[in-house]
PDB file of C-alpha atoms in Angstrom:
ATOM      1  CA  MET R  26      -2.218  22.946  25.880  1.00 74.00           C
ATOM      2  CA  LYS R  27      -1.743  20.763  22.815  1.00 85.00           C
ATOM      3  CA  ASN R  28      -0.399  22.173  19.586  1.00 93.00           C
ATOM      4  CA  LYS R  29      -2.802  22.292  16.664  1.00 95.00           C
ATOM      5  CA  LEU R  30      -2.590  19.487  14.124  1.00 98.00           C
ATOM      6  CA  TYR R  31      -1.585  20.275  10.478  1.00 98.00           C
ATOM      7  CA  PRO R  32      -0.741  18.251   7.316  1.00 98.00           C
ATOM      8  CA  LEU R  33       2.106  15.890   8.184  1.00 98.00           C
ATOM      9  CA  LYS R  34       5.021  14.669   6.066  1.00 98.00           C
ATOM     10  CA  PHE R  35       7.142  11.757   7.202  1.00 98.00           C
ATOM     11  CA  LYS R  36      10.668  10.416   6.660  1.00 98.00           C
ATOM     12  CA  PRO R  37      10.514   7.408   4.356  1.00 98.00           C
ATOM     13  CA  ILE R  38      11.488   4.106   5.868  1.00 98.00           C
ATOM     14  CA  LEU R  39      13.629   2.372   3.220  1.00 98.00           C
ATOM     15  CA  LYS R  40      13.793  -1.429   2.874  1.00 98.00           C
ATOM     16  CA  ASP R  41      16.394  -3.336   0.844  1.00 97.00           C
ATOM     17  CA  LYS R  42      15.053  -6.495  -0.727  1.00 96.00           C
ATOM     18  CA  ILE R  43      16.513  -9.382  -2.604  1.00 94.00           C
ATOM     19  CA  TRP R  44      14.271  -8.326  -5.579  1.00 96.00           C
ATOM     20  CA  GLY R  45      14.703  -4.564  -5.236  1.00 98.00           C
ATOM     21  CA  GLY R  46      16.267  -2.098  -7.634  1.00 98.00           C
ATOM     22  CA  THR R  47      17.132   1.596  -8.105  1.00 98.00           C
ATOM     23  CA  LYS R  48      13.912   3.196  -9.376  1.00 98.00           C
ATOM     24  CA  LEU R  49      12.852   4.544  -5.960  1.00 98.00           C
ATOM     25  CA  THR R  50      16.116   6.515  -5.844  1.00 98.00           C
ATOM     26  CA  GLU R  51      16.283   7.477  -9.550  1.00 98.00           C
ATOM     27  CA  GLN R  52      12.601   8.411 -10.018  1.00 97.00           C
ATOM     28  CA  PHE R  53      11.556   9.564  -6.516  1.00 98.00           C
ATOM     29  CA  ASN R  54      14.865  10.735  -5.049  1.00 97.00           C
ATOM     30  CA  LYS R  55      14.689   8.404  -2.042  1.00 98.00           C
ATOM     31  CA  PRO R  56      17.970   8.803  -0.095  1.00 97.00           C
ATOM     32  CA  SER R  57      19.744   5.438  -0.639  1.00 98.00           C
ATOM     33  CA  ASP R  58      22.970   4.157  -2.257  1.00 97.00           C
ATOM     34  CA  SER R  59      21.566   0.625  -2.472  1.00 98.00           C
ATOM     35  CA  ASN R  60      21.009  -1.137  -5.803  1.00 98.00           C
ATOM     36  CA  GLN R  61      18.418  -3.427  -4.069  1.00 97.00           C
ATOM     37  CA  LEU R  62      16.053  -0.828  -2.663  1.00 98.00           C
ATOM     38  CA  GLY R  63      12.644  -2.542  -2.802  1.00 98.00           C
ATOM     39  CA  GLU R  64      10.269  -0.542  -0.661  1.00 98.00           C
ATOM     40  CA  SER R  65       9.751   2.922   0.769  1.00 98.00           C
ATOM     41  CA  TRP R  66       7.356   2.823   3.655  1.00 98.00           C
ATOM     42  CA  GLU R  67       5.771   6.243   3.603  1.00 98.00           C
ATOM     43  CA  ILE R  68       3.364   5.986   6.563  1.00 98.00           C
ATOM     44  CA  SER R  69       3.776   3.216   9.092  1.00 98.00           C
ATOM     45  CA  THR R  70       3.145   2.260  12.718  1.00 98.00           C
ATOM     46  CA  VAL R  71       4.462  -1.280  12.325  1.00 97.00           C
ATOM     47  CA  PRO R  72       6.467  -1.944  15.523  1.00 95.00           C
ATOM     48  CA  GLY R  73      10.104  -1.161  14.775  1.00 96.00           C
ATOM     49  CA  ASP R  74       9.157   0.913  11.701  1.00 98.00           C
ATOM     50  CA  ILE R  75       7.266   3.893  13.013  1.00 98.00           C
ATOM     51  CA  SER R  76       7.072   6.995  10.785  1.00 98.00           C
ATOM     52  CA  GLU R  77       8.810  10.145  11.945  1.00 98.00           C
ATOM     53  CA  VAL R  78       7.498  13.645  11.130  1.00 98.00           C
ATOM     54  CA  VAL R  79       9.810  15.847   9.056  1.00 98.00           C
ATOM     55  CA  ASN R  80       7.838  19.089   8.883  1.00 98.00           C
ATOM     56  CA  GLY R  81       6.521  21.768  11.226  1.00 97.00           C
ATOM     57  CA  GLU R  82       6.226  21.799  15.035  1.00 97.00           C
ATOM     58  CA  PHE R  83       6.030  18.030  15.360  1.00 98.00           C
ATOM     59  CA  LYS R  84       9.295  17.444  13.485  1.00 98.00           C
ATOM     60  CA  THR R  85      11.138  14.337  14.839  1.00 98.00           C
ATOM     61  CA  GLN R  86       7.979  13.191  16.689  1.00 98.00           C
ATOM     62  CA  ASN R  87       6.552   9.817  15.600  1.00 98.00           C
ATOM     63  CA  LEU R  88       3.117   8.925  14.288  1.00 98.00           C
ATOM     64  CA  GLN R  89       2.411   6.433  17.083  1.00 98.00           C
ATOM     65  CA  ASP R  90       2.976   9.066  19.781  1.00 98.00           C
ATOM     66  CA  LEU R  91       0.842  11.583  17.947  1.00 98.00           C
ATOM     67  CA  LEU R  92      -1.956   9.066  17.587  1.00 98.00           C
ATOM     68  CA  GLU R  93      -1.923   8.290  21.317  1.00 98.00           C
ATOM     69  CA  LEU R  94      -1.990  11.983  22.143  1.00 98.00           C
ATOM     70  CA  TYR R  95      -4.480  13.284  19.589  1.00 98.00           C
ATOM     71  CA  ARG R  96      -6.649  10.167  19.046  1.00 98.00           C
ATOM     72  CA  GLY R  97      -9.796  11.089  17.129  1.00 98.00           C
ATOM     73  CA  GLU R  98      -8.468  14.497  16.188  1.00 98.00           C
ATOM     74  CA  LEU R  99      -5.790  12.677  14.139  1.00 98.00           C
ATOM     75  CA  ILE R 100      -7.625   9.693  12.691  1.00 98.00           C
ATOM     76  CA  GLY R 101     -11.311  10.531  13.242  1.00 98.00           C
ATOM     77  CA  GLU R 102     -13.580   9.731  16.168  1.00 98.00           C
ATOM     78  CA  LYS R 103     -15.203   6.656  14.695  1.00 98.00           C
ATOM     79  CA  ASN R 104     -11.834   5.337  13.553  1.00 98.00           C
ATOM     80  CA  TYR R 105     -10.415   5.816  17.060  1.00 98.00           C
ATOM     81  CA  GLU R 106     -13.408   3.897  18.484  1.00 98.00           C
ATOM     82  CA  ARG R 107     -12.702   1.093  16.027  1.00 97.00           C
ATOM     83  CA  PHE R 108      -8.923   0.963  16.029  1.00 97.00           C
ATOM     84  CA  GLY R 109      -7.816   2.664  19.201  1.00 97.00           C
ATOM     85  CA  ASN R 110      -4.082   3.361  19.131  1.00 98.00           C
ATOM     86  CA  ASP R 111      -3.545   1.133  16.083  1.00 97.00           C
ATOM     87  CA  PHE R 112      -3.150   3.196  12.917  1.00 98.00           C
ATOM     88  CA  PRO R 113      -5.083   1.169  10.376  1.00 98.00           C
ATOM     89  CA  LEU R 114      -3.080   1.695   7.159  1.00 98.00           C
ATOM     90  CA  LEU R 115       0.426   1.020   5.873  1.00 98.00           C
ATOM     91  CA  ILE R 116       1.414   3.132   2.796  1.00 98.00           C
ATOM     92  CA  LYS R 117       4.263   2.110   0.517  1.00 98.00           C
ATOM     93  CA  PHE R 118       6.016   2.604  -2.853  1.00 98.00           C
ATOM     94  CA  ILE R 119       7.542  -0.631  -4.254  1.00 98.00           C
ATOM     95  CA  ASP R 120      10.157  -1.206  -6.961  1.00 98.00           C
ATOM     96  CA  ALA R 121      10.430  -4.781  -8.180  1.00 98.00           C
ATOM     97  CA  LYS R 122      13.604  -5.261 -10.245  1.00 98.00           C
ATOM     98  CA  GLN R 123      13.039  -9.005 -10.008  1.00 98.00           C
ATOM     99  CA  ASP R 124       9.859 -10.978  -9.477  1.00 97.00           C
ATOM    100  CA  LEU R 125       8.530 -10.987  -5.915  1.00 97.00           C
ATOM    101  CA  SER R 126       7.631 -14.302  -4.328  1.00 96.00           C
ATOM    102  CA  ILE R 127       4.220 -15.826  -4.942  1.00 97.00           C
ATOM    103  CA  GLN R 128       2.350 -15.094  -1.722  1.00 97.00           C
ATOM    104  CA  LEU R 129      -0.896 -14.341   0.017  1.00 97.00           C
ATOM    105  CA  HIS R 130      -2.000 -12.803   3.343  1.00 96.00           C
ATOM    106  CA  PRO R 131      -4.330 -13.923   6.125  1.00 96.00           C
ATOM    107  CA  ASP R 132      -7.588 -12.174   6.820  1.00 95.00           C
ATOM    108  CA  ASP R 133      -8.351 -10.272  10.085  1.00 94.00           C
ATOM    109  CA  ASP R 134      -9.598 -13.356  11.985  1.00 95.00           C
ATOM    110  CA  LEU R 135      -6.683 -15.619  11.087  1.00 95.00           C
ATOM    111  CA  ALA R 136      -4.102 -12.838  11.529  1.00 95.00           C
ATOM    112  CA  LYS R 137      -5.526 -11.948  14.947  1.00 94.00           C
ATOM    113  CA  GLU R 138      -5.468 -15.571  16.075  1.00 95.00           C
ATOM    114  CA  ARG R 139      -1.992 -16.389  14.799  1.00 95.00           C
ATOM    115  CA  HIS R 140      -0.069 -13.083  14.852  1.00 94.00           C
ATOM    116  CA  ASN R 141      -2.054 -10.656  16.947  1.00 92.00           C
ATOM    117  CA  SER R 142      -2.149  -8.491  13.851  1.00 94.00           C
ATOM    118  CA  PHE R 143      -4.619  -6.982  11.338  1.00 94.00           C
ATOM    119  CA  GLY R 144      -5.116  -9.042   8.213  1.00 94.00           C
ATOM    120  CA  LYS R 145      -3.872  -7.676   4.887  1.00 97.00           C
ATOM    121  CA  THR R 146      -6.217  -6.523   2.202  1.00 97.00           C
ATOM    122  CA  GLU R 147      -4.369  -4.239  -0.214  1.00 98.00           C
ATOM    123  CA  MET R 148      -4.415  -2.384  -3.516  1.00 98.00           C
ATOM    124  CA  TRP R 149      -1.830  -1.588  -6.159  1.00 98.00           C
ATOM    125  CA  TYR R 150      -1.575   1.417  -8.445  1.00 98.00           C
ATOM    126  CA  VAL R 151       1.021   0.885 -11.217  1.00 98.00           C
ATOM    127  CA  MET R 152       3.193   4.004 -11.611  1.00 98.00           C
ATOM    128  CA  GLN R 153       5.618   2.694 -14.205  1.00 98.00           C
ATOM    129  CA  ALA R 154       6.167  -0.653 -15.856  1.00 98.00           C
ATOM    130  CA  ASP R 155       8.905  -1.898 -18.177  1.00 98.00           C
ATOM    131  CA  LYS R 156       7.956  -3.488 -21.493  1.00 97.00           C
ATOM    132  CA  ASP R 157       6.166  -6.831 -20.952  1.00 96.00           C
ATOM    133  CA  ALA R 158       6.151  -6.410 -17.127  1.00 98.00           C
ATOM    134  CA  ASN R 159       3.363  -8.272 -15.402  1.00 98.00           C
ATOM    135  CA  LEU R 160       1.562  -8.945 -12.126  1.00 98.00           C
ATOM    136  CA  ILE R 161       0.236 -12.225 -10.829  1.00 97.00           C
ATOM    137  CA  VAL R 162      -3.245 -11.932  -9.291  1.00 96.00           C
ATOM    138  CA  GLY R 163      -5.455 -14.954  -8.611  1.00 95.00           C
ATOM    139  CA  PHE R 164      -5.843 -18.177 -10.571  1.00 95.00           C
ATOM    140  CA  ASN R 165      -6.519 -18.599 -14.336  1.00 93.00           C
ATOM    141  CA  GLN R 166      -9.080 -21.408 -13.740  1.00 93.00           C
ATOM    142  CA  LYS R 167     -11.408 -22.724 -11.093  1.00 93.00           C
ATOM    143  CA  MET R 168      -9.366 -23.963  -8.152  1.00 95.00           C
ATOM    144  CA  ASN R 169      -9.506 -26.016  -4.969  1.00 95.00           C
ATOM    145  CA  ASP R 170      -7.003 -26.980  -2.339  1.00 94.00           C
ATOM    146  CA  LYS R 171      -6.286 -30.450  -3.861  1.00 96.00           C
ATOM    147  CA  THR R 172      -5.483 -29.119  -7.308  1.00 96.00           C
ATOM    148  CA  TYR R 173      -3.399 -26.254  -5.924  1.00 96.00           C
ATOM    149  CA  LEU R 174      -1.358 -28.638  -3.728  1.00 96.00           C
ATOM    150  CA  LYS R 175      -0.721 -30.958  -6.637  1.00 97.00           C
ATOM    151  CA  HIS R 176       0.726 -28.087  -8.741  1.00 96.00           C
ATOM    152  CA  LEU R 177       2.719 -26.839  -5.788  1.00 94.00           C
ATOM    153  CA  GLU R 178       4.227 -30.286  -5.228  1.00 94.00           C
ATOM    154  CA  GLU R 179       5.022 -30.766  -8.889  1.00 94.00           C
ATOM    155  CA  LYS R 180       6.517 -27.233  -9.238  1.00 92.00           C
ATOM    156  CA  THR R 181       3.986 -26.237 -11.877  1.00 96.00           C
ATOM    157  CA  LEU R 182       2.323 -23.541  -9.860  1.00 96.00           C
ATOM    158  CA  THR R 183       2.784 -20.884 -12.552  1.00 95.00           C
ATOM    159  CA  GLU R 184       0.543 -22.957 -14.949  1.00 97.00           C
ATOM    160  CA  ILE R 185      -2.536 -22.150 -12.832  1.00 95.00           C
ATOM    161  CA  LEU R 186      -1.785 -18.532 -11.963  1.00 95.00           C
ATOM    162  CA  ASN R 187      -3.242 -15.487 -13.677  1.00 95.00           C
ATOM    163  CA  PHE R 188      -0.546 -13.233 -15.292  1.00 96.00           C
ATOM    164  CA  ASP R 189      -1.612  -9.737 -16.427  1.00 96.00           C
ATOM    165  CA  ASN R 190       0.651  -7.433 -18.468  1.00 97.00           C
ATOM    166  CA  VAL R 191       0.470  -4.004 -16.913  1.00 98.00           C
ATOM    167  CA  LYS R 192       1.078  -0.301 -17.701  1.00 98.00           C
ATOM    168  CA  ALA R 193       0.949   2.956 -15.744  1.00 98.00           C
ATOM    169  CA  GLY R 194      -2.433   3.675 -14.232  1.00 98.00           C
ATOM    170  CA  ASP R 195      -3.496   0.006 -13.948  1.00 98.00           C
ATOM    171  CA  THR R 196      -4.992  -0.639 -10.552  1.00 98.00           C
ATOM    172  CA  TYR R 197      -5.623  -3.966  -8.648  1.00 98.00           C
ATOM    173  CA  PHE R 198      -7.530  -4.788  -5.525  1.00 97.00           C
ATOM    174  CA  ILE R 199      -6.168  -7.826  -3.640  1.00 97.00           C
ATOM    175  CA  GLU R 200      -8.296  -9.195  -0.821  1.00 95.00           C
ATOM    176  CA  ALA R 201      -6.760 -11.191   1.996  1.00 96.00           C
ATOM    177  CA  GLY R 202      -6.522 -14.789   0.857  1.00 96.00           C
ATOM    178  CA  ARG R 203      -5.831 -14.031  -2.820  1.00 96.00           C
ATOM    179  CA  VAL R 204      -2.609 -15.371  -4.266  1.00 97.00           C
ATOM    180  CA  HIS R 205      -0.499 -12.644  -5.958  1.00 97.00           C
ATOM    181  CA  ALA R 206       3.003 -11.368  -6.900  1.00 98.00           C
ATOM    182  CA  ILE R 207       4.518  -8.241  -8.313  1.00 98.00           C
ATOM    183  CA  GLY R 208       6.476  -8.974 -11.472  1.00 98.00           C
ATOM    184  CA  ALA R 209       9.936  -7.737 -12.471  1.00 98.00           C
ATOM    185  CA  GLY R 210       9.962  -4.166 -13.889  1.00 98.00           C
ATOM    186  CA  VAL R 211       6.929  -2.830 -12.015  1.00 98.00           C
ATOM    187  CA  LEU R 212       7.015   0.325  -9.858  1.00 98.00           C
ATOM    188  CA  LEU R 213       3.847   0.829  -7.853  1.00 98.00           C
ATOM    189  CA  ALA R 214       2.009   2.492  -4.987  1.00 98.00           C
ATOM    190  CA  GLU R 215       0.565   0.118  -2.356  1.00 98.00           C
ATOM    191  CA  ILE R 216      -2.196   0.850   0.132  1.00 98.00           C
ATOM    192  CA  GLN R 217      -2.776  -1.841   2.689  1.00 98.00           C
ATOM    193  CA  GLN R 218      -3.971  -2.647   6.169  1.00 98.00           C
ATOM    194  CA  THR R 219      -1.290  -2.238   8.801  1.00 97.00           C
ATOM    195  CA  SER R 220       0.187  -5.765   8.662  1.00 95.00           C
ATOM    196  CA  ASP R 221       3.622  -7.212   7.947  1.00 93.00           C
ATOM    197  CA  VAL R 222       2.340 -10.759   7.775  1.00 94.00           C
ATOM    198  CA  THR R 223       3.095 -12.570   4.479  1.00 95.00           C
ATOM    199  CA  TYR R 224       2.766 -16.213   3.623  1.00 97.00           C
ATOM    200  CA  ARG R 225       5.312 -17.023   0.893  1.00 96.00           C
ATOM    201  CA  VAL R 226       4.407 -20.142  -1.134  1.00 96.00           C
ATOM    202  CA  TYR R 227       6.971 -20.043  -3.941  1.00 95.00           C
ATOM    203  CA  ASP R 228      10.116 -17.979  -4.484  1.00 94.00           C
ATOM    204  CA  TRP R 229      11.282 -19.042  -7.923  1.00 93.00           C
ATOM    205  CA  ASP R 230      13.958 -21.344  -6.374  1.00 89.00           C
ATOM    206  CA  ARG R 231      16.315 -18.377  -5.854  1.00 89.00           C
ATOM    207  CA  VAL R 232      18.951 -18.072  -3.182  1.00 83.00           C
ATOM    208  CA  ASP R 233      20.607 -15.132  -1.381  1.00 79.00           C
ATOM    209  CA  ASP R 234      24.318 -14.181  -1.435  1.00 79.00           C
ATOM    210  CA  HIS R 235      25.012 -17.032   1.025  1.00 85.00           C
ATOM    211  CA  GLY R 236      23.228 -19.670  -1.064  1.00 85.00           C
ATOM    212  CA  ASN R 237      20.222 -19.800   1.214  1.00 88.00           C
ATOM    213  CA  GLU R 238      16.616 -19.987   0.018  1.00 87.00           C
ATOM    214  CA  ARG R 239      14.080 -17.732   1.755  1.00 89.00           C
ATOM    215  CA  GLU R 240      11.630 -19.430   4.120  1.00 93.00           C
ATOM    216  CA  LEU R 241       8.326 -20.700   2.618  1.00 94.00           C
ATOM    217  CA  HIS R 242       5.090 -20.896   4.647  1.00 95.00           C
ATOM    218  CA  ASN R 243       3.099 -23.538   2.818  1.00 94.00           C
ATOM    219  CA  ASP R 244       2.129 -25.366   5.968  1.00 93.00           C
ATOM    220  CA  ILE R 245       0.225 -22.373   7.316  1.00 95.00           C
ATOM    221  CA  ALA R 246      -0.679 -20.693   3.995  1.00 96.00           C
ATOM    222  CA  ILE R 247      -3.149 -23.339   2.936  1.00 96.00           C
ATOM    223  CA  ASP R 248      -5.588 -22.241   5.630  1.00 94.00           C
ATOM    224  CA  ALA R 249      -5.424 -18.647   4.456  1.00 96.00           C
ATOM    225  CA  PHE R 250      -6.336 -19.315   0.789  1.00 95.00           C
ATOM    226  CA  LYS R 251      -9.735 -18.269  -0.545  1.00 90.00           C
ATOM    227  CA  PHE R 252     -10.072 -20.441  -3.615  1.00 90.00           C
ATOM    228  CA  ASP R 253     -13.547 -19.209  -4.499  1.00 79.00           C
ATOM    229  CA  LEU R 254     -12.458 -15.593  -5.331  1.00 66.00           C
ATOM    230  CA  LYS R 255     -13.812 -14.232  -8.627  1.00 70.00           C
ATOM    231  CA  ASP R 256     -12.057 -12.405 -11.375  1.00 75.00           C
ATOM    232  CA  ASP R 257     -12.870  -9.004  -9.896  1.00 79.00           C
ATOM    233  CA  PHE R 258      -9.422  -7.715  -9.024  1.00 91.00           C
ATOM    234  CA  ARG R 259      -8.858  -5.271 -11.956  1.00 94.00           C
ATOM    235  CA  VAL R 260     -10.221  -1.873 -10.977  1.00 97.00           C
ATOM    236  CA  ASN R 261     -11.997   0.296 -13.572  1.00 97.00           C
ATOM    237  CA  TYR R 262     -12.217   3.980 -12.598  1.00 98.00           C
ATOM    238  CA  SER R 263     -13.092   7.338 -14.093  1.00 98.00           C
ATOM    239  CA  ARG R 264     -10.365   9.899 -14.753  1.00 97.00           C
ATOM    240  CA  GLU R 265     -12.461  13.035 -14.719  1.00 98.00           C
ATOM    241  CA  LYS R 266     -10.265  16.125 -14.004  1.00 98.00           C
ATOM    242  CA  ASN R 267     -10.162  17.891 -10.685  1.00 98.00           C
ATOM    243  CA  VAL R 268     -12.599  15.665  -8.771  1.00 97.00           C
ATOM    244  CA  SER R 269     -12.232  12.601  -6.519  1.00 98.00           C
ATOM    245  CA  ASN R 270     -12.888   9.622  -8.816  1.00 98.00           C
ATOM    246  CA  LYS R 271     -13.825   6.505  -6.787  1.00 98.00           C
ATOM    247  CA  MET R 272     -11.437   3.601  -7.349  1.00 98.00           C
ATOM    248  CA  ILE R 273     -11.997   1.260  -4.394  1.00 97.00           C
ATOM    249  CA  SER R 274     -14.207   1.253  -1.406  1.00 97.00           C
ATOM    250  CA  CYS R 275     -13.882  -1.660   1.051  1.00 97.00           C
ATOM    251  CA  PRO R 276     -14.246  -2.025   4.810  1.00 97.00           C
ATOM    252  CA  PHE R 277     -10.583  -1.233   5.297  1.00 97.00           C
ATOM    253  CA  PHE R 278     -10.008   1.863   3.086  1.00 98.00           C
ATOM    254  CA  THR R 279     -11.467   4.001   0.305  1.00 98.00           C
ATOM    255  CA  THR R 280      -9.208   5.199  -2.513  1.00 98.00           C
ATOM    256  CA  ASN R 281      -9.974   7.895  -5.056  1.00 98.00           C
ATOM    257  CA  PHE R 282      -8.010   9.082  -8.074  1.00 98.00           C
ATOM    258  CA  ILE R 283      -7.564  12.840  -8.607  1.00 98.00           C
ATOM    259  CA  ASP R 284      -6.112  14.196 -11.882  1.00 98.00           C
ATOM    260  CA  LEU R 285      -5.382  17.868 -11.166  1.00 98.00           C
ATOM    261  CA  ASP R 286      -4.788  20.565 -13.811  1.00 97.00           C
ATOM    262  CA  SER R 287      -6.044  23.483 -11.652  1.00 97.00           C
ATOM    263  CA  ASN R 288      -6.241  24.441  -8.012  1.00 97.00           C
ATOM    264  CA  LEU R 289      -8.799  22.549  -5.999  1.00 97.00           C
ATOM    265  CA  GLU R 290     -10.486  23.511  -2.675  1.00 97.00           C
ATOM    266  CA  LYS R 291     -11.126  20.497  -0.530  1.00 97.00           C
ATOM    267  CA  LYS R 292     -13.429  19.942   2.439  1.00 96.00           C
ATOM    268  CA  ASN R 293     -12.929  16.876   4.571  1.00 95.00           C
ATOM    269  CA  ILE R 294     -16.472  15.534   4.890  1.00 93.00           C
ATOM    270  CA  HIS R 295     -15.307  12.256   6.362  1.00 94.00           C
ATOM    271  CA  ASP R 296     -14.713  11.437  10.008  1.00 95.00           C
ATOM    272  CA  SER R 297     -11.232  10.307   8.996  1.00 98.00           C
ATOM    273  CA  PHE R 298      -7.706  11.329   8.205  1.00 98.00           C
ATOM    274  CA  LEU R 299      -6.872  11.734   4.509  1.00 98.00           C
ATOM    275  CA  ILE R 300      -3.712  10.517   2.823  1.00 98.00           C
ATOM    276  CA  TYR R 301      -2.490  11.885  -0.505  1.00 98.00           C
ATOM    277  CA  MET R 302       0.105   9.904  -2.509  1.00 99.00           C
ATOM    278  CA  CYS R 303       1.461  11.903  -5.363  1.00 98.00           C
ATOM    279  CA  VAL R 304       1.836   9.446  -8.278  1.00 98.00           C
ATOM    280  CA  ASP R 305       2.749  12.087 -10.933  1.00 98.00           C
ATOM    281  CA  GLY R 306       3.690  15.757 -11.024  1.00 98.00           C
ATOM    282  CA  LYS R 307       3.652  17.793  -7.843  1.00 98.00           C
ATOM    283  CA  VAL R 308       1.057  19.591  -5.713  1.00 98.00           C
ATOM    284  CA  GLU R 309       1.082  22.298  -3.034  1.00 98.00           C
ATOM    285  CA  VAL R 310      -1.079  21.382   0.011  1.00 98.00           C
ATOM    286  CA  VAL R 311      -2.273  24.508   1.753  1.00 98.00           C
ATOM    287  CA  ALA R 312      -4.066  24.441   5.105  1.00 97.00           C
ATOM    288  CA  GLU R 313      -4.629  27.278   7.614  1.00 92.00           C
ATOM    289  CA  ASP R 314      -1.048  27.943   8.763  1.00 88.00           C
ATOM    290  CA  SER R 315       0.720  25.292   6.631  1.00 96.00           C
ATOM    291  CA  LYS R 316       2.071  24.970   3.065  1.00 97.00           C
ATOM    292  CA  GLU R 317       3.748  21.774   1.923  1.00 98.00           C
ATOM    293  CA  ILE R 318       4.729  20.521  -1.499  1.00 98.00           C
ATOM    294  CA  ILE R 319       4.624  16.812  -2.379  1.00 98.00           C
ATOM    295  CA  SER R 320       6.169  15.544  -5.615  1.00 98.00           C
ATOM    296  CA  LYS R 321       5.888  12.289  -7.421  1.00 98.00           C
ATOM    297  CA  GLY R 322       6.787   9.552  -4.947  1.00 98.00           C
ATOM    298  CA  GLU R 323       5.864  11.561  -1.866  1.00 98.00           C
ATOM    299  CA  THR R 324       2.984  11.297   0.636  1.00 98.00           C
ATOM    300  CA  ILE R 325       1.211  13.605   3.090  1.00 98.00           C
ATOM    301  CA  LEU R 326      -1.287  12.855   5.898  1.00 98.00           C
ATOM    302  CA  ILE R 327      -4.145  15.361   6.557  1.00 98.00           C
ATOM    303  CA  PRO R 328      -5.411  14.897  10.129  1.00 98.00           C
ATOM    304  CA  ALA R 329      -9.156  14.489  10.628  1.00 98.00           C
ATOM    305  CA  SER R 330      -9.291  17.822  12.449  1.00 98.00           C
ATOM    306  CA  VAL R 331      -8.135  19.732   9.349  1.00 98.00           C
ATOM    307  CA  LYS R 332     -11.488  20.261   7.633  1.00 97.00           C
ATOM    308  CA  HIS R 333     -10.546  22.697   4.841  1.00 97.00           C
ATOM    309  CA  PHE R 334      -7.489  22.818   2.672  1.00 98.00           C
ATOM    310  CA  LYS R 335      -6.378  23.399  -0.949  1.00 98.00           C
ATOM    311  CA  LEU R 336      -4.579  21.255  -3.498  1.00 98.00           C
ATOM    312  CA  ASN R 337      -2.784  23.661  -5.802  1.00 98.00           C
ATOM    313  CA  SER R 338      -1.289  22.252  -9.026  1.00 98.00           C
ATOM    314  CA  HIS R 339      -1.254  22.673 -12.823  1.00 96.00           C
ATOM    315  CA  SER R 340      -0.334  19.023 -13.281  1.00 98.00           C
ATOM    316  CA  ALA R 341      -0.539  16.255 -10.720  1.00 98.00           C
ATOM    317  CA  LYS R 342      -2.068  12.824 -10.201  1.00 98.00           C
ATOM    318  CA  LEU R 343      -2.993  11.833  -6.639  1.00 98.00           C
ATOM    319  CA  LEU R 344      -4.341   8.881  -4.755  1.00 99.00           C
ATOM    320  CA  GLU R 345      -6.662  10.066  -2.039  1.00 98.00           C
ATOM    321  CA  VAL R 346      -7.110   7.558   0.788  1.00 98.00           C
ATOM    322  CA  TYR R 347      -9.253   7.477   3.941  1.00 98.00           C
ATOM    323  CA  VAL R 348     -10.963   4.973   6.230  1.00 98.00           C
TER     324      VAL R 348
END
């Protein structure tokens, strides 16, 4: 007989990056001595980086094994029909001490053909930003492949890119095919399709400790660009207290914003798992036989079979995610 599913917390998978810093450790208490900690993968089934449970009866078991055992009970029956044993989302916190490379991601069709992977549509929620910190999303003018390639060749790419100064709470939706980069000084939450495929087109001419530049992918990136994308990447959303405020709804995920200042009873009306990312404060998640606290910079997964639970907090901000 299978044990009953309950809200799951996972061990963060920590990734040092050439552009990483120390905010994930200093602000979220991620266990690392590195001064180049760039990413904390909170929920992942990317091969080689599969999340391990840290609470309850399933402690030390991994998400992939639980998915294969519990199937629709874990992710929802319709989701299991659609995705099978492939968990559809990758959940991260990212600290950019330096600018990330200018990059884009292939869509589902191209990623499947080339990499046997999902594509990568994603969103960002800015949790903290240093003064004058910015993001690059899209172009600042009408674009086509010929003009883009001319600027790439002449190393004037930044002249045609859209730079946005950002502050905490700013949210961006980045479809596959849209050029983007996280700027220095930005700490954010990222929700994305399960994909680790990135096409890097410019890396600021920087080199690593051995004097080597990172690989660029311009020969294959050009096919992934969607030059006709509109200026619709900034997300406006309501911040009404103690309700799920819709931020983004796309074929790959739905994300809501919850600003809690009192206890909230929740009913999972979706045939889906729910993920809560705590982006400020802390909250107690109470299900039948389970109580877990998540603080700023932590994440919890509510299996689809858990239909009723409570979010108890006097002060917390949450991203609520489902498929």
